[in-house]
mmCIF file with all atom_site columns, C-alpha atoms in Angstrom:
data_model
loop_
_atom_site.group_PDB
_atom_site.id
_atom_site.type_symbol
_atom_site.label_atom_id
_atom_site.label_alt_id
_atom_site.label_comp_id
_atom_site.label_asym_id
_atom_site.label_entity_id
_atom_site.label_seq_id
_atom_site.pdbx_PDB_ins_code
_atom_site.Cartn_x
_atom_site.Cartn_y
_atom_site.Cartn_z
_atom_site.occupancy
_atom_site.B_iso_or_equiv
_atom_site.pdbx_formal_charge
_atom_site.auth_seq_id
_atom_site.auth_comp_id
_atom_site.auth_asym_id
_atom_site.auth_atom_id
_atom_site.pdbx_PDB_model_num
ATOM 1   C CA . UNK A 1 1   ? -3.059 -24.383 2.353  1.00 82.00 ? 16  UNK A CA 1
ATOM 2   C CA . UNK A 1 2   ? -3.695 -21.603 -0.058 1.00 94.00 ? 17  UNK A CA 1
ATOM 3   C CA . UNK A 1 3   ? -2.098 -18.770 1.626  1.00 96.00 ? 18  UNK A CA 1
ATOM 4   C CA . UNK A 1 4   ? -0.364 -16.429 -0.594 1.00 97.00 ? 19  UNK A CA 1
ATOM 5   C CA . UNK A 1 5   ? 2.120  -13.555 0.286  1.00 97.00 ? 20  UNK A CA 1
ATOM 6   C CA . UNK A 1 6   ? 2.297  -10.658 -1.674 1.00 97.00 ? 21  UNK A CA 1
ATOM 7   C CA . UNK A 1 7   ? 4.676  -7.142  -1.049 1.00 97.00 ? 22  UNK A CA 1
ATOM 8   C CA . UNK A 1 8   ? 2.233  -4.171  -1.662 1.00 97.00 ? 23  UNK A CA 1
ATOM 9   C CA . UNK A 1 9   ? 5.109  -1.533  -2.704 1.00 95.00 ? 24  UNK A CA 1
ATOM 10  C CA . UNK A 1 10  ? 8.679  -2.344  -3.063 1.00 94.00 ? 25  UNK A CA 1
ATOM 11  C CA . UNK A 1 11  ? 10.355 -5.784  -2.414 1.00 97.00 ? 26  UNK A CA 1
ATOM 12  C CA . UNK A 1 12  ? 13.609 -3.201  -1.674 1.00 98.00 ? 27  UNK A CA 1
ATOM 13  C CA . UNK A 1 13  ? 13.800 -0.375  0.061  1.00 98.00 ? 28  UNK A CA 1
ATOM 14  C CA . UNK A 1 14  ? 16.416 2.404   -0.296 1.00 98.00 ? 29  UNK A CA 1
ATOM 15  C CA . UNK A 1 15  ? 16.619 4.627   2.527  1.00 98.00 ? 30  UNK A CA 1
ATOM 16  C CA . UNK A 1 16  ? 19.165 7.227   0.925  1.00 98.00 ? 31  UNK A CA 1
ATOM 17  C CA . UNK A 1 17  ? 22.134 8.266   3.087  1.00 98.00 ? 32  UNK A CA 1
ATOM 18  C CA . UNK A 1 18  ? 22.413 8.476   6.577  1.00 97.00 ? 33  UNK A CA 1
ATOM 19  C CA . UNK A 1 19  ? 25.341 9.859   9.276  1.00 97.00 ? 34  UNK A CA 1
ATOM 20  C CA . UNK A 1 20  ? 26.947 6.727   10.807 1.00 97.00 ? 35  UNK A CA 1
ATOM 21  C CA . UNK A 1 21  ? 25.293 5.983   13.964 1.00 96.00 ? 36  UNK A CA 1
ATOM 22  C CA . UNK A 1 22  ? 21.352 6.904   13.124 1.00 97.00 ? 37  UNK A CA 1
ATOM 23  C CA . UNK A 1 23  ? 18.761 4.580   13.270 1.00 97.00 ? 38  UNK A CA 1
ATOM 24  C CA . UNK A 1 24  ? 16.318 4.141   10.220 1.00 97.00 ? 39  UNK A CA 1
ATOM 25  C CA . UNK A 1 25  ? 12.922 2.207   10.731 1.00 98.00 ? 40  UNK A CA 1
ATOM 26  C CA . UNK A 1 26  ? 11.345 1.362   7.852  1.00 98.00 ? 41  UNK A CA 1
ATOM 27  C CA . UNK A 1 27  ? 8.135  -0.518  6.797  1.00 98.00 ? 42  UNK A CA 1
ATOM 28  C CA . UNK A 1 28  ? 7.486  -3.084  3.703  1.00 98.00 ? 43  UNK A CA 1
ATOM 29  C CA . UNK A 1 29  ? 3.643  -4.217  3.974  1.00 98.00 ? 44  UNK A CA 1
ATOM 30  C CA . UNK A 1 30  ? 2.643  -7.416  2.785  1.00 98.00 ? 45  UNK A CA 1
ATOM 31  C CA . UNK A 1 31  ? -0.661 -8.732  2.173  1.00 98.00 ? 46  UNK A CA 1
ATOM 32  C CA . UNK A 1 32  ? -2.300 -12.366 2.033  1.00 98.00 ? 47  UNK A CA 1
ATOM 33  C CA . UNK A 1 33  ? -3.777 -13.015 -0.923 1.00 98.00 ? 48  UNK A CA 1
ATOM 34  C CA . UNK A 1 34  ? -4.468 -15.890 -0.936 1.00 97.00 ? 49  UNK A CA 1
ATOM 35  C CA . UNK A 1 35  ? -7.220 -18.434 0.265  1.00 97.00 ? 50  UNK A CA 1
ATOM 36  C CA . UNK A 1 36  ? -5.919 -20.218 3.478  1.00 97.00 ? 51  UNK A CA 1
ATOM 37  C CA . UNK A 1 37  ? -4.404 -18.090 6.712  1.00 98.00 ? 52  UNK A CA 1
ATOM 38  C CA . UNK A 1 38  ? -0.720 -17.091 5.739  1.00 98.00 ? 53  UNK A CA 1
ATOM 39  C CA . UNK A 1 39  ? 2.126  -17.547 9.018  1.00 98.00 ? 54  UNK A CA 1
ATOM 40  C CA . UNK A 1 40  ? 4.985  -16.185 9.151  1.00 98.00 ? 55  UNK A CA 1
ATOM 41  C CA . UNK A 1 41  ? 7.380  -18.827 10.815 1.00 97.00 ? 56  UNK A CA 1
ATOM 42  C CA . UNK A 1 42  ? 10.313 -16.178 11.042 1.00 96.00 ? 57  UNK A CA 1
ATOM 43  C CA . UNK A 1 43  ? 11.616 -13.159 9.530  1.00 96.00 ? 58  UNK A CA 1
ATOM 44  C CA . UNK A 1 44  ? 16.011 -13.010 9.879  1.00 95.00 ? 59  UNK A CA 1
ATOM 45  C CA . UNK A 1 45  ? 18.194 -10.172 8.706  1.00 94.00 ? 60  UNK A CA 1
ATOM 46  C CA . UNK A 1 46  ? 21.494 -10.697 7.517  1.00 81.00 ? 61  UNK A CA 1
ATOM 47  C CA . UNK A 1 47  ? 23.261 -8.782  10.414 1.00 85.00 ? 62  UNK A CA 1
ATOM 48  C CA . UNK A 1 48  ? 22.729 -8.120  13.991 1.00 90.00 ? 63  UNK A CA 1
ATOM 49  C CA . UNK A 1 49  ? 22.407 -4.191  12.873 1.00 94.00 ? 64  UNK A CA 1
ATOM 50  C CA . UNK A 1 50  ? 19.413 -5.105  11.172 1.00 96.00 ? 65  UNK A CA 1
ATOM 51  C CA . UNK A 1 51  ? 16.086 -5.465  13.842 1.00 96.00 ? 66  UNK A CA 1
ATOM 52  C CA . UNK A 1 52  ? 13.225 -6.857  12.658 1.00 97.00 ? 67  UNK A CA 1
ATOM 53  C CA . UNK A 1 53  ? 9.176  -7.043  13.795 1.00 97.00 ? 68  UNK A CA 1
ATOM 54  C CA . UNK A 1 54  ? 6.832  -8.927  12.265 1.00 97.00 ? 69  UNK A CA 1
ATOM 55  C CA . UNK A 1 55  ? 2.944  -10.474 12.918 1.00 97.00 ? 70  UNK A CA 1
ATOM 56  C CA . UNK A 1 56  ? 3.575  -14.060 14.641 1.00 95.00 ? 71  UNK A CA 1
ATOM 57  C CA . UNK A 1 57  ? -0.493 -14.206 14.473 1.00 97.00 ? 72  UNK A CA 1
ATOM 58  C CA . UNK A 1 58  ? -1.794 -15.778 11.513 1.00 98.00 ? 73  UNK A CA 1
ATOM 59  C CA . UNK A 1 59  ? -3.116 -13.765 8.653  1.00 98.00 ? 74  UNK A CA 1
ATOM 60  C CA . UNK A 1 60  ? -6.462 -13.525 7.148  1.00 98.00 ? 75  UNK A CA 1
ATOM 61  C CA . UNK A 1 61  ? -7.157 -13.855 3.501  1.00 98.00 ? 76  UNK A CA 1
ATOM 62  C CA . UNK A 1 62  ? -7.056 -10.639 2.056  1.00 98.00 ? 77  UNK A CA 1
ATOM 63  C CA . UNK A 1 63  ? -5.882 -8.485  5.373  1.00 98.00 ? 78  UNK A CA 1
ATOM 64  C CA . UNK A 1 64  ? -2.579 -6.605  5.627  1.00 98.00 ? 79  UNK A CA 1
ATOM 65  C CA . UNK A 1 65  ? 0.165  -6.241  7.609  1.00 98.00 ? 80  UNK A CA 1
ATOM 66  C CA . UNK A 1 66  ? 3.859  -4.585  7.984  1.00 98.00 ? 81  UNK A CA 1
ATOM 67  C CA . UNK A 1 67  ? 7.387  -5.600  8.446  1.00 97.00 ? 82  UNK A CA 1
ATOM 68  C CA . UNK A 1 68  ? 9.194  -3.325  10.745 1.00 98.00 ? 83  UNK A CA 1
ATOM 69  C CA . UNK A 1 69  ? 12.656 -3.304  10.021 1.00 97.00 ? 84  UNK A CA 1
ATOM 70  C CA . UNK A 1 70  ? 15.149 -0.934  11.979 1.00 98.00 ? 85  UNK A CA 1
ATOM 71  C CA . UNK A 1 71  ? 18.971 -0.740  10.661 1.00 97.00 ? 86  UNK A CA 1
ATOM 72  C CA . UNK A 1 72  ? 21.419 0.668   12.982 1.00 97.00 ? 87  UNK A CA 1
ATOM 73  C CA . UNK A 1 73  ? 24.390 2.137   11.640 1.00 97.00 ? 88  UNK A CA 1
ATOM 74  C CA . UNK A 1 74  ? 26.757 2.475   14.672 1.00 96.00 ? 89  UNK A CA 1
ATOM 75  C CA . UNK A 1 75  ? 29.210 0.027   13.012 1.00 94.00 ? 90  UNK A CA 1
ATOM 76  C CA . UNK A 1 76  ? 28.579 0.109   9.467  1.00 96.00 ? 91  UNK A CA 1
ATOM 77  C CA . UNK A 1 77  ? 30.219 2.881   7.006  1.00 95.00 ? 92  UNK A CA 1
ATOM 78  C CA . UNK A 1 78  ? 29.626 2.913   3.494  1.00 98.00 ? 93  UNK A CA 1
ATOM 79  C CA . UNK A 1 79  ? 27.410 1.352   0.904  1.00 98.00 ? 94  UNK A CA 1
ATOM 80  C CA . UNK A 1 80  ? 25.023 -1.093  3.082  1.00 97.00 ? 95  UNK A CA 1
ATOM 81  C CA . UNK A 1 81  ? 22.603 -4.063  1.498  1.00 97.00 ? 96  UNK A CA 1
ATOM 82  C CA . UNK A 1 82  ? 20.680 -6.166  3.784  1.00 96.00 ? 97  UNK A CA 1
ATOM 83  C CA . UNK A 1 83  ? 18.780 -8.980  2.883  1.00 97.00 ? 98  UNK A CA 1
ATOM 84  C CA . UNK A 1 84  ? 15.733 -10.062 5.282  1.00 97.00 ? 99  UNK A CA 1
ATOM 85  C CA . UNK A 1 85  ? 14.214 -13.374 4.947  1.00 97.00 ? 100 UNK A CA 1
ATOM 86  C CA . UNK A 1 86  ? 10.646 -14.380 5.639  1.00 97.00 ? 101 UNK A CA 1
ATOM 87  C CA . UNK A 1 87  ? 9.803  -18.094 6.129  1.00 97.00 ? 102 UNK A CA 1
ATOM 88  C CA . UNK A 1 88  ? 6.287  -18.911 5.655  1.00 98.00 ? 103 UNK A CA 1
ATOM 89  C CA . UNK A 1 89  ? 3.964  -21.087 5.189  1.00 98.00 ? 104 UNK A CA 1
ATOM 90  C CA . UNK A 1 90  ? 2.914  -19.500 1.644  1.00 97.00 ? 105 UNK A CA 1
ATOM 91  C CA . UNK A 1 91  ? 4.264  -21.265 -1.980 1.00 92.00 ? 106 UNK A CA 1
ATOM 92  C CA . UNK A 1 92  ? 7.215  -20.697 -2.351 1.00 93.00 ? 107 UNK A CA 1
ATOM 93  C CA . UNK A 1 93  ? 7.554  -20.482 1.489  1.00 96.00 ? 108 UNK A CA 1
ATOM 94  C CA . UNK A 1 94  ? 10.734 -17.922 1.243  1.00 97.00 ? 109 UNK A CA 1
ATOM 95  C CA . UNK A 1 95  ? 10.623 -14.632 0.428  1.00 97.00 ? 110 UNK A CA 1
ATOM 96  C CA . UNK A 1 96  ? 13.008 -11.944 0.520  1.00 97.00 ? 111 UNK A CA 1
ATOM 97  C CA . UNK A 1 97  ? 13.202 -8.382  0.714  1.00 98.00 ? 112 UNK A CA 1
ATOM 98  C CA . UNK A 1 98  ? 15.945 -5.705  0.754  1.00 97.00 ? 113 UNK A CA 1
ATOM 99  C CA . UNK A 1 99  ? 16.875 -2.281  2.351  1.00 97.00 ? 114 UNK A CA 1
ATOM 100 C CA . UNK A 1 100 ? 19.526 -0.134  0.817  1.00 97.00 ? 115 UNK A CA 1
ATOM 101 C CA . UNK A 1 101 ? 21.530 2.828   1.644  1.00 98.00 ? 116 UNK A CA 1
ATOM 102 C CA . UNK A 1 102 ? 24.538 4.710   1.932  1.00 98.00 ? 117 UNK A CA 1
ATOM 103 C CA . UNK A 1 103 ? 26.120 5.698   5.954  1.00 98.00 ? 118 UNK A CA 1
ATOM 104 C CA . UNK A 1 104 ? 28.169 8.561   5.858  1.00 97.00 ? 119 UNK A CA 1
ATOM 105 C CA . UNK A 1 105 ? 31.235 9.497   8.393  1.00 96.00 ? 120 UNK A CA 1
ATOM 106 C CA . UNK A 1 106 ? 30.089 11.181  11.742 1.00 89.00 ? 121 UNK A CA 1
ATOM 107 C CA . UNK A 1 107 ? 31.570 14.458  11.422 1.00 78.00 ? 122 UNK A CA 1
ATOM 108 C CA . UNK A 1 108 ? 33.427 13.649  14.672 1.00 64.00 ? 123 UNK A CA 1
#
């Protein structure tokens, strides 16, 4: 069909160090560019702590769009790496992208 997906930025995204039980909300943007509409089947995360929004309207050649991807860290301590998958309808039709980090203790 011609649709192409391309990352505009980072295909990973560190978000530094956070205290155990923030949220962080971060944004990859991905563009179309290719010839034919691009869709966006489904986007998964590799843990429930990991919330995900994406377009489920088709895409234009050549327009943009974001991921919105929101990690909660209420149950997660450590060194965190989450993969998120997007299924499309581009070649190859699975892409993925990563968010990094470190959660601290609460000082509780």
């Amino acid at each position: 069909n011609g649709a192409e997906i391309t990352i505009i930025g980072d295909e990973s995204i560190n978000f530094g160090e956070i205290i155990k039980g923030k949220k962080v909300n971060l944004e990859f943007k991905i563009k179309n560019t290719g010839t034919g509409y691009l869709k966006i089947y489904d986007a998964t995360a590799g843990c429930g702590c990991t919330q995900l929004e994406y377009p489920e309207e088709l895409i234009k050649p050549g327009n943009e769009e974001s991921i919105n991807v929101t990690f909660d860290s209420t149950k997660k301590q450590g060194k965190q790496k989450k993969n998120i998958i997007l299924i499309t309808n581009a070649t190859p039709s699975i892409k993925t992208l990563t968010i990094e980090g470190m959660v601290l203790p609460s000082e509780k």
